[in-house]
Tab-separated table of C-alpha atoms in Angstrom:
chain	number	residue	atom	x	y	z
W	296	MET	CA	-47.739	-172.793	76.222
W	297	PHE	CA	-50.448	-171.130	78.605
W	298	ASP	CA	-50.656	-168.390	76.540
W	299	TYR	CA	-54.462	-166.386	77.815
W	300	LYS	CA	-54.859	-163.725	75.213
W	301	ASN	CA	-58.451	-163.005	74.674
W	302	ARG	CA	-59.371	-165.341	76.683
W	303	VAL	CA	-62.243	-164.843	79.861
W	304	VAL	CA	-61.190	-165.728	82.777
W	305	VAL	CA	-63.591	-164.847	85.594
W	306	MET	CA	-62.681	-164.627	89.754
W	307	THR	CA	-65.209	-164.238	92.120
W	308	GLY	CA	-63.578	-163.233	95.326
W	309	ALA	CA	-61.286	-160.870	93.639
W	310	SER	CA	-61.156	-158.121	96.516
W	311	SER	CA	-58.672	-159.223	98.280
W	312	GLY	CA	-57.024	-162.000	99.219
W	313	LEU	CA	-56.126	-165.164	96.720
W	314	GLY	CA	-58.912	-164.553	94.533
W	315	LYS	CA	-56.949	-161.095	93.939
W	316	GLN	CA	-53.520	-162.979	93.407
W	317	MET	CA	-54.792	-165.419	91.479
W	318	ALA	CA	-56.990	-162.298	89.086
W	319	LYS	CA	-53.042	-161.356	88.556
W	320	GLY	CA	-51.427	-164.117	87.600
W	321	PHE	CA	-53.619	-164.191	84.677
W	322	ALA	CA	-53.913	-161.026	83.765
W	323	GLN	CA	-49.780	-161.107	83.343
W	324	MET	CA	-50.888	-164.266	81.188
W	325	GLY	CA	-52.459	-161.826	78.896
W	326	ALA	CA	-56.007	-162.947	79.810
W	327	ASN	CA	-59.185	-160.068	80.587
W	328	ILE	CA	-60.616	-160.751	84.008
W	329	VAL	CA	-64.397	-159.877	85.401
W	330	LEU	CA	-63.619	-158.867	88.225
W	331	MET	CA	-66.244	-160.112	90.902
W	332	ALA	CA	-66.822	-159.286	94.710
W	333	ARG	CA	-69.374	-157.835	97.639
W	334	ARG	CA	-66.585	-154.486	97.976
W	335	ILE	CA	-67.342	-152.433	94.301
W	336	GLU	CA	-64.705	-149.975	95.722
W	337	ARG	CA	-62.441	-152.470	95.482
W	338	LEU	CA	-62.964	-153.954	92.565
W	339	GLU	CA	-63.124	-150.482	90.568
W	340	ASP	CA	-59.488	-149.705	91.902
W	341	PHE	CA	-58.243	-153.476	91.919
W	342	ALA	CA	-59.479	-152.733	87.955
W	343	GLU	CA	-57.638	-150.263	86.533
W	344	GLU	CA	-54.056	-152.504	88.253
W	345	ILE	CA	-55.421	-154.493	85.949
W	346	LYS	CA	-56.315	-152.788	83.017
W	347	SER	CA	-51.943	-151.203	83.422
W	348	MET	CA	-51.441	-154.583	82.408
W	349	GLY	CA	-52.784	-154.131	78.722
W	350	VAL	CA	-55.586	-156.089	79.412
W	351	GLU	CA	-59.845	-155.862	79.428
W	352	ALA	CA	-60.839	-155.790	83.661
W	353	LEU	CA	-65.017	-155.582	84.199
W	354	PRO	CA	-65.574	-155.179	88.142
W	355	ILE	CA	-69.172	-156.388	89.016
W	356	LYS	CA	-70.981	-156.061	91.948
W	357	CYS	CA	-72.117	-160.055	93.350
W	358	ASP	CA	-72.578	-161.491	96.555
W	359	VAL	CA	-71.866	-165.173	95.502
W	360	THR	CA	-74.953	-166.390	98.048
W	361	ASN	CA	-77.502	-164.136	95.926
W	362	VAL	CA	-78.946	-166.082	92.588
W	363	ASP	CA	-80.488	-163.649	91.367
W	364	GLU	CA	-77.273	-161.060	91.353
W	365	ILE	CA	-75.423	-164.336	90.056
W	366	ASN	CA	-77.398	-164.404	86.974
W	367	LYS	CA	-77.288	-160.929	86.178
W	368	ALA	CA	-73.342	-160.813	86.849
W	369	ALA	CA	-72.876	-163.477	83.916
W	370	LYS	CA	-75.381	-162.194	81.169
W	371	LEU	CA	-73.120	-158.988	81.683
W	372	VAL	CA	-70.038	-161.164	81.315
W	373	GLU	CA	-71.215	-162.619	77.932
W	374	GLU	CA	-72.535	-160.140	76.369
W	375	LYS	CA	-69.623	-157.842	76.976
W	376	PHE	CA	-67.310	-161.311	75.717
W	377	GLY	CA	-69.902	-163.514	73.833
W	378	LYS	CA	-68.598	-166.282	76.739
W	379	VAL	CA	-66.673	-167.886	79.755
W	380	ASP	CA	-63.355	-169.887	79.215
W	381	VAL	CA	-61.940	-170.165	82.279
W	382	LEU	CA	-64.787	-169.451	86.681
W	383	VAL	CA	-62.166	-169.640	89.592
W	384	ASN	CA	-64.264	-169.969	92.612
W	385	CYS	CA	-62.963	-168.044	95.270
W	386	ALA	CA	-64.520	-166.456	97.166
W	387	GLY	CA	-65.413	-168.079	100.412
W	388	SER	CA	-66.063	-167.345	104.871
W	389	ALA	CA	-66.249	-168.993	107.483
W	390	LYS	CA	-67.733	-169.012	111.256
W	391	ASN	CA	-65.533	-171.608	112.730
W	392	ASN	CA	-67.022	-173.647	115.764
W	393	GLY	CA	-67.088	-176.857	116.849
W	394	VAL	CA	-69.353	-180.144	116.652
W	395	LEU	CA	-70.726	-179.270	120.198
W	396	ASN	CA	-71.153	-175.474	120.109
W	397	MET	CA	-71.648	-174.059	116.485
W	398	THR	CA	-74.816	-172.666	115.854
W	399	ASP	CA	-77.143	-173.248	113.383
W	400	GLU	CA	-76.610	-169.621	111.980
W	401	GLU	CA	-72.831	-170.101	111.566
W	402	TRP	CA	-73.042	-173.161	110.440
W	403	GLN	CA	-75.565	-171.869	107.233
W	404	PHE	CA	-73.361	-169.183	106.938
W	405	THR	CA	-70.647	-171.240	105.978
W	406	ILE	CA	-72.607	-173.612	103.949
W	407	ASP	CA	-73.796	-170.643	101.973
W	408	THR	CA	-70.802	-168.813	102.188
W	409	ASP	CA	-68.780	-171.828	100.905
W	410	MET	CA	-70.790	-174.429	99.197
W	411	ASN	CA	-73.887	-173.470	97.855
W	412	SER	CA	-72.575	-170.276	96.216
W	413	VAL	CA	-69.669	-172.349	93.989
W	414	PHE	CA	-72.965	-174.138	93.301
W	415	TYR	CA	-74.854	-171.176	92.231
W	416	VAL	CA	-71.362	-169.941	90.009
W	417	THR	CA	-71.057	-172.855	88.202
W	418	ARG	CA	-74.371	-173.423	87.597
W	419	ALA	CA	-74.620	-169.654	85.645
W	420	PHE	CA	-71.163	-168.990	83.713
W	421	ALA	CA	-71.110	-173.487	82.864
W	422	ASN	CA	-73.788	-172.710	80.376
W	423	ILE	CA	-72.344	-169.864	79.087
W	424	MET	CA	-69.385	-172.287	78.642
W	425	LYS	CA	-71.488	-175.071	77.331
W	426	LYS	CA	-72.539	-172.842	74.258
W	427	ASN	CA	-68.923	-172.461	73.160
W	428	ASN	CA	-67.628	-176.061	74.044
W	429	TYR	CA	-65.543	-174.779	76.348
W	430	GLY	CA	-63.755	-174.513	79.272
W	431	ARG	CA	-61.915	-174.850	82.202
W	432	ILE	CA	-64.077	-174.029	85.923
W	433	ILE	CA	-61.356	-174.271	89.043
W	434	ASN	CA	-62.896	-174.427	92.284
W	435	ILE	CA	-60.463	-172.722	95.542
W	436	ALA	CA	-61.225	-175.241	97.917
W	437	SER	CA	-58.874	-176.475	100.662
W	438	MET	CA	-56.911	-179.162	102.432
W	439	TYR	CA	-58.593	-178.850	105.364
W	440	GLY	CA	-61.989	-180.269	103.170
W	441	MET	CA	-59.263	-183.389	102.743
W	442	VAL	CA	-58.901	-183.696	106.360
W	443	GLY	CA	-59.703	-183.155	109.961
W	444	ASN	CA	-57.765	-180.984	111.849
W	445	MET	CA	-56.616	-180.207	115.953
W	446	ALA	CA	-55.224	-176.801	115.194
W	447	MET	CA	-58.365	-174.949	115.310
W	448	ASP	CA	-62.090	-175.831	115.702
W	449	THR	CA	-63.766	-175.325	112.592
W	450	VAL	CA	-65.865	-178.442	111.723
W	451	ALA	CA	-69.195	-176.343	109.267
W	452	TYR	CA	-65.744	-174.842	106.908
W	453	HIS	CA	-64.334	-178.853	107.085
W	454	THR	CA	-67.715	-180.044	106.045
W	455	SER	CA	-68.438	-176.929	102.293
W	456	LYS	CA	-65.028	-178.179	101.090
W	457	GLY	CA	-65.461	-181.132	100.839
W	458	GLY	CA	-68.131	-180.706	99.903
W	459	VAL	CA	-66.659	-178.385	97.039
W	460	ILE	CA	-63.879	-181.218	96.367
W	461	ASN	CA	-67.001	-184.213	95.746
W	462	PHE	CA	-68.985	-181.420	93.800
W	463	THR	CA	-65.492	-180.665	90.791
W	464	ARG	CA	-65.911	-184.118	90.572
W	465	ALA	CA	-69.632	-184.476	90.064
W	466	VAL	CA	-69.181	-182.051	87.318
W	467	ALA	CA	-65.810	-182.893	86.295
W	468	ALA	CA	-67.668	-186.312	85.229
W	469	GLU	CA	-71.142	-184.332	83.984
W	470	LEU	CA	-69.260	-182.018	81.592
W	471	ALA	CA	-66.840	-183.186	79.986
W	472	LYS	CA	-68.742	-184.743	76.775
W	473	TYR	CA	-69.180	-180.233	76.239
W	474	GLY	CA	-65.047	-179.708	76.691
W	475	ILE	CA	-65.246	-178.484	80.062
W	476	THR	CA	-62.987	-179.036	82.863
W	477	CYS	CA	-63.607	-178.927	86.180
W	478	ASN	CA	-60.572	-178.969	89.296
W	479	ALA	CA	-59.907	-177.628	92.395
W	480	ILE	CA	-57.159	-176.310	94.640
W	481	CYS	CA	-56.787	-176.935	97.927
W	482	PRO	CA	-54.594	-174.506	99.571
W	483	GLY	CA	-52.613	-175.144	102.285
W	484	TYR	CA	-52.142	-172.170	105.276
W	485	PHE	CA	-51.422	-168.214	102.711
W	486	ASP	CA	-50.958	-165.540	103.966
W	487	THR	CA	-53.908	-163.122	103.425
W	488	GLU	CA	-55.536	-160.361	105.093
W	489	LEU	CA	-57.669	-162.789	106.807
W	490	THR	CA	-55.454	-165.137	107.826
W	491	HIS	CA	-52.553	-162.711	108.384
W	492	ASP	CA	-53.040	-161.899	112.126
W	493	THR	CA	-52.707	-165.845	113.092
W	494	LEU	CA	-49.807	-167.517	111.103
W	495	VAL	CA	-47.899	-164.308	112.247
W	496	THR	CA	-47.771	-165.424	115.436
W	497	ASP	CA	-45.266	-167.411	117.674
W	498	GLU	CA	-47.836	-170.587	119.019
W	499	PHE	CA	-48.811	-170.834	115.322
W	500	THR	CA	-45.770	-170.065	113.437
W	501	GLN	CA	-44.207	-173.299	115.115
W	502	TYR	CA	-47.639	-175.184	114.415
W	503	MET	CA	-46.424	-174.829	111.207
W	504	LYS	CA	-43.315	-175.565	111.224
W	505	SER	CA	-44.064	-179.001	112.712
W	506	THR	CA	-46.798	-180.286	110.865
W	507	VAL	CA	-45.973	-178.184	107.320
W	508	PRO	CA	-42.479	-179.884	105.574
W	509	VAL	CA	-41.209	-176.948	103.985
W	510	GLY	CA	-41.993	-175.364	107.065
W	511	ARG	CA	-43.967	-172.129	106.773
W	512	TYR	CA	-47.232	-170.720	105.428
W	513	GLY	CA	-47.656	-169.678	101.322
W	514	HIS	CA	-46.486	-166.391	100.144
W	515	GLU	CA	-48.233	-164.183	97.360
W	516	GLY	CA	-48.556	-166.158	93.896
W	517	GLU	CA	-47.094	-169.445	95.096
W	518	LEU	CA	-51.149	-170.623	93.711
W	519	ASN	CA	-50.527	-168.871	90.787
W	520	ALA	CA	-49.653	-171.947	88.835
W	521	GLY	CA	-51.494	-174.397	89.935
W	522	ALA	CA	-54.989	-172.196	88.434
W	523	ILE	CA	-53.123	-170.781	85.486
W	524	PHE	CA	-52.151	-174.523	84.629
W	525	LEU	CA	-55.380	-176.404	85.191
W	526	GLY	CA	-57.570	-173.603	83.176
W	527	SER	CA	-54.861	-173.365	80.119
W	528	SER	CA	-55.965	-175.325	76.598
W	529	GLU	CA	-53.238	-177.691	77.383
W	530	ALA	CA	-54.484	-179.471	80.745
W	531	SER	CA	-57.626	-180.868	78.105
W	532	TYR	CA	-57.035	-184.036	79.694
W	533	VAL	CA	-56.859	-182.602	83.310
W	534	THR	CA	-60.321	-183.214	85.108
W	535	GLY	CA	-61.718	-184.277	88.219
W	536	VAL	CA	-58.213	-183.545	89.906
W	537	ILE	CA	-58.155	-182.155	93.042
W	538	LEU	CA	-54.383	-180.501	93.629
W	539	PRO	CA	-53.468	-179.585	97.464
W	540	ILE	CA	-51.193	-176.917	97.061
W	541	ASP	CA	-50.161	-176.672	101.112
W	542	GLY	CA	-46.588	-177.728	101.238
W	543	GLY	CA	-47.221	-180.859	101.638
W	544	TYR	CA	-49.173	-180.520	104.522
W	545	THR	CA	-51.996	-183.487	103.161
W	546	ALA	CA	-48.041	-185.799	102.334
W	547	VAL	CA	-47.927	-187.213	105.905
């Protein structure tokens, strides 16, 4: 099961963090990888690592809040590969603040980066999938899209990720007739370059022990299995699913 040979996987946010981890995971399964992010130098270096696994890698500089850049990227991918089998919407960022103090700029930045971008990218690449009557869309939301939290004030992030979750359900219902599934993964606390300094503090470590049943943050690669399953041809009857990979945080 889960043979990705000759499959084309498009990964946004591929220059670091969870996007980079999942790109490696798909490449290890035999997929050709399209790497999209703003930092092209990082992508080019990473592409060489991916190619060393015996698959193709196409790095594309792309700001996922810029519709023109997204559409150009989609055209490049279609010209090179003729298809897109899997799209993983992983790019994102956030400005944290609470509802009483959040500025308009902080709110709009987060909504644009974490929610609007998912629509723009999905629209561009799902139109390629439709031509081939096949596709797997995986949106990386967050457990914070399912619940509130008392650890930090980040109202726009909660809002954007909640939007991504119901966007996922809407797209699943709309595109099923074209052989396209759409599912969301909701990661919990994962150790990446953006979160590491927070996660390793004594205060946050104690918080995780009291709120995460597994008692720790997620390690590198622990998101990959969920993505590989949802992106597979075998998962043809799985669509509209919201999959928390959070050590049990949303179970309690």
